[in-house]
Amino acid sequence: MRELTYTTAAREALDEEMERDPAIFVVGEGIGERGGNFNTTLGLYEKYGPERLRDTPIVERGFVGMCTGAAMAGARPVVDFMFFDFVLDAVGEMINQTAKIQYMSSGRLKMPLVMRGAIGVGGSSATHHSGNYYPFFAHIPGWRVVMPTTPRDAKGLMKTALRSDDPVLYLEHKLLFNIKGEVPEIDADEAIPFGLASIRRQGSDITVVAMTIMVQRTLDAAAVLENEGISVEVIDPRSVAPLDIDTILESVHKTGRLLVVDEDFAPCGIGAEIAAQVMERAFDDLDAPVRRLNGLHSPVPYSPALEAAVTPNRNQTIEAIKALIAE
């Protein structure tokens, strides 16, 4: 094992796969010589050149359409959106073409296209640069939606995404870019499958399913609650399309309580889907109602104080866990 940052680990996966497969190329704004707004392609332009690291104008729907066509023709494009909010300009293309072409062609055409971008609240990025949007795309047949939370997962899930014949949304919370963690040596070539949740912490009193940055905050909360005699099991889905509901059900069978913690909005969110499936399939295992802790249903403010006020934090997670334990 080595210790790498989240960004370095994901970039290493991209580098290794580009070296292995000449069909992979990257497009996006500032991803060439500059190396990307978040250093996602730093150093790769010098190695692979402008044909495979192609800077684009600000024309999201244009290069999504171009890369959809390239994937249909056998290439393996990667679209680097910088901020995932920018994907919204290309939604029509993504739903009606990218997501449906394999079905429309009866499987004759593949869609090996990876779209990546920064999500989440933090850094006073304001309302046009703080979106999550993963529940929306998890609703669309055809898309794979993955959200790594550790450097090891960032690399392993990126490798799986780049080898997939399906379109993949690879979403990176901006507050995770600089965290450090253990990553296997290069020769391990670890590709982490989609639809396989990770139990980040074993526990017996309550199950908490947390998304992206909230995994870290929930682990911090669980460490505090351990001193008070409360044992919290923390599950990181890692992907929401496909969703590993079986791991969640097994945990609920053991603990009898479920809290879903998500920075994104509650209405029609991933927490609602998880709650519905658990209520349908594990009602008799529950000792209390399924609860959710979400960010406020509001545009994200620019002010740091207001930004913090709309986002769940460690203390709110602690209180939500205690309240559910008390039921």
mmCIF file of N, CA, C and O in Angstrom, residues 83 119-126 129-130 173-175 217 263 300-301 307 311:
data_model
loop_
_atom_site.group_PDB
_atom_site.id
_atom_site.type_symbol
_atom_site.label_atom_id
_atom_site.label_comp_id
_atom_site.label_asym_id
_atom_site.label_seq_id
_atom_site.Cartn_x
_atom_site.Cartn_y
_atom_site.Cartn_z
ATOM 1 N N PHE A 83 -16.991 21.258 -12.960
ATOM 2 C CA PHE A 83 -18.126 21.205 -12.036
ATOM 3 C C PHE A 83 -19.267 20.435 -12.700
ATOM 4 O O PHE A 83 -19.611 20.713 -13.843
ATOM 5 N N ILE A 119 -18.828 17.524 -7.543
ATOM 6 C CA ILE A 119 -20.158 17.760 -6.989
ATOM 7 C C ILE A 119 -20.012 18.318 -5.582
ATOM 8 O O ILE A 119 -18.920 18.358 -5.014
ATOM 9 N N GLY A 120 -21.138 18.750 -5.013
ATOM 10 C CA GLY A 120 -21.200 19.001 -3.589
ATOM 11 C C GLY A 120 -20.981 20.433 -3.143
ATOM 12 O O GLY A 120 -20.500 21.287 -3.881
ATOM 13 N N VAL A 121 -21.341 20.638 -1.875
ATOM 14 C CA VAL A 121 -21.299 21.955 -1.244
ATOM 15 C C VAL A 121 -19.959 22.140 -0.548
ATOM 16 O O VAL A 121 -19.457 21.224 0.111
ATOM 17 N N GLY A 122 -19.382 23.335 -0.675
ATOM 18 C CA GLY A 122 -18.137 23.630 0.031
ATOM 19 C C GLY A 122 -17.299 24.638 -0.727
ATOM 20 O O GLY A 122 -17.345 24.722 -1.957
ATOM 21 N N GLY A 123 -16.545 25.440 0.038
ATOM 22 C CA GLY A 123 -15.627 26.384 -0.572
ATOM 23 C C GLY A 123 -16.275 27.619 -1.145
ATOM 24 O O GLY A 123 -15.703 28.287 -2.018
ATOM 25 N N SER A 124 -17.482 27.943 -0.688
ATOM 26 C CA SER A 124 -18.210 29.120 -1.197
ATOM 27 C C SER A 124 -18.296 29.095 -2.721
ATOM 28 O O SER A 124 -18.012 30.086 -3.401
ATOM 29 N N SER A 125 -18.698 27.967 -3.254
ATOM 30 C CA SER A 125 -18.810 27.820 -4.710
ATOM 31 C C SER A 125 -20.143 28.319 -5.243
ATOM 32 O O SER A 125 -20.335 28.396 -6.459
ATOM 33 N N ALA A 126 -21.079 28.587 -4.346
ATOM 34 C CA ALA A 126 -22.384 29.174 -4.678
ATOM 35 C C ALA A 126 -23.267 28.207 -5.459
ATOM 36 O O ALA A 126 -22.906 27.063 -5.717
ATOM 37 N N HIS A 129 -22.349 26.041 -8.719
ATOM 38 C CA HIS A 129 -21.164 25.176 -8.680
ATOM 39 C C HIS A 129 -21.182 24.261 -7.460
ATOM 40 O O HIS A 129 -20.128 23.827 -6.992
ATOM 41 N N SER A 130 -22.369 23.928 -6.970
ATOM 42 C CA SER A 130 -22.468 23.137 -5.739
ATOM 43 C C SER A 130 -23.487 22.015 -5.833
ATOM 44 O O SER A 130 -23.866 21.432 -4.818
ATOM 45 N N HIS A 173 -16.812 14.492 -4.907
ATOM 46 C CA HIS A 173 -17.122 15.639 -4.045
ATOM 47 C C HIS A 173 -15.880 16.498 -3.892
ATOM 48 O O HIS A 173 -14.791 16.006 -3.577
ATOM 49 N N LYS A 174 -16.041 17.792 -4.111
ATOM 50 C CA LYS A 174 -14.888 18.688 -4.151
ATOM 51 C C LYS A 174 -14.119 18.729 -2.827
ATOM 52 O O LYS A 174 -12.918 19.016 -2.812
ATOM 53 N N LEU A 175 -14.773 18.429 -1.696
ATOM 54 C CA LEU A 175 -14.076 18.450 -0.405
ATOM 55 C C LEU A 175 -13.276 17.175 -0.151
ATOM 56 O O LEU A 175 -12.572 17.077 0.853
ATOM 57 N N ARG A 217 -18.095 12.532 7.639
ATOM 58 C CA ARG A 217 -18.707 13.178 8.799
ATOM 59 C C ARG A 217 -19.436 12.163 9.675
ATOM 60 O O ARG A 217 -19.465 12.289 10.905
ATOM 61 N N GLU A 263 -25.984 14.841 1.836
ATOM 62 C CA GLU A 263 -25.895 16.289 1.681
ATOM 63 C C GLU A 263 -26.957 16.821 0.725
ATOM 64 O O GLU A 263 -27.398 17.966 0.835
ATOM 65 N N VAL A 300 -27.924 26.793 -2.879
ATOM 66 C CA VAL A 300 -26.760 26.875 -1.990
ATOM 67 C C VAL A 300 -26.253 28.316 -1.947
ATOM 68 O O VAL A 300 -25.907 28.888 -2.990
ATOM 69 N N PRO A 301 -26.188 28.926 -0.766
ATOM 70 C CA PRO A 301 -25.731 30.317 -0.672
ATOM 71 C C PRO A 301 -24.220 30.443 -0.907
ATOM 72 O O PRO A 301 -23.468 29.485 -0.764
ATOM 73 N N GLU A 307 -23.786 28.864 3.796
ATOM 74 C CA GLU A 307 -23.478 27.590 3.152
ATOM 75 C C GLU A 307 -23.421 26.474 4.196
ATOM 76 O O GLU A 307 -23.981 25.386 4.000
ATOM 77 N N THR A 311 -26.099 22.652 5.106
ATOM 78 C CA THR A 311 -25.428 21.368 4.911
ATOM 79 C C THR A 311 -25.366 20.592 6.219
ATOM 80 O O THR A 311 -24.976 21.149 7.247
#
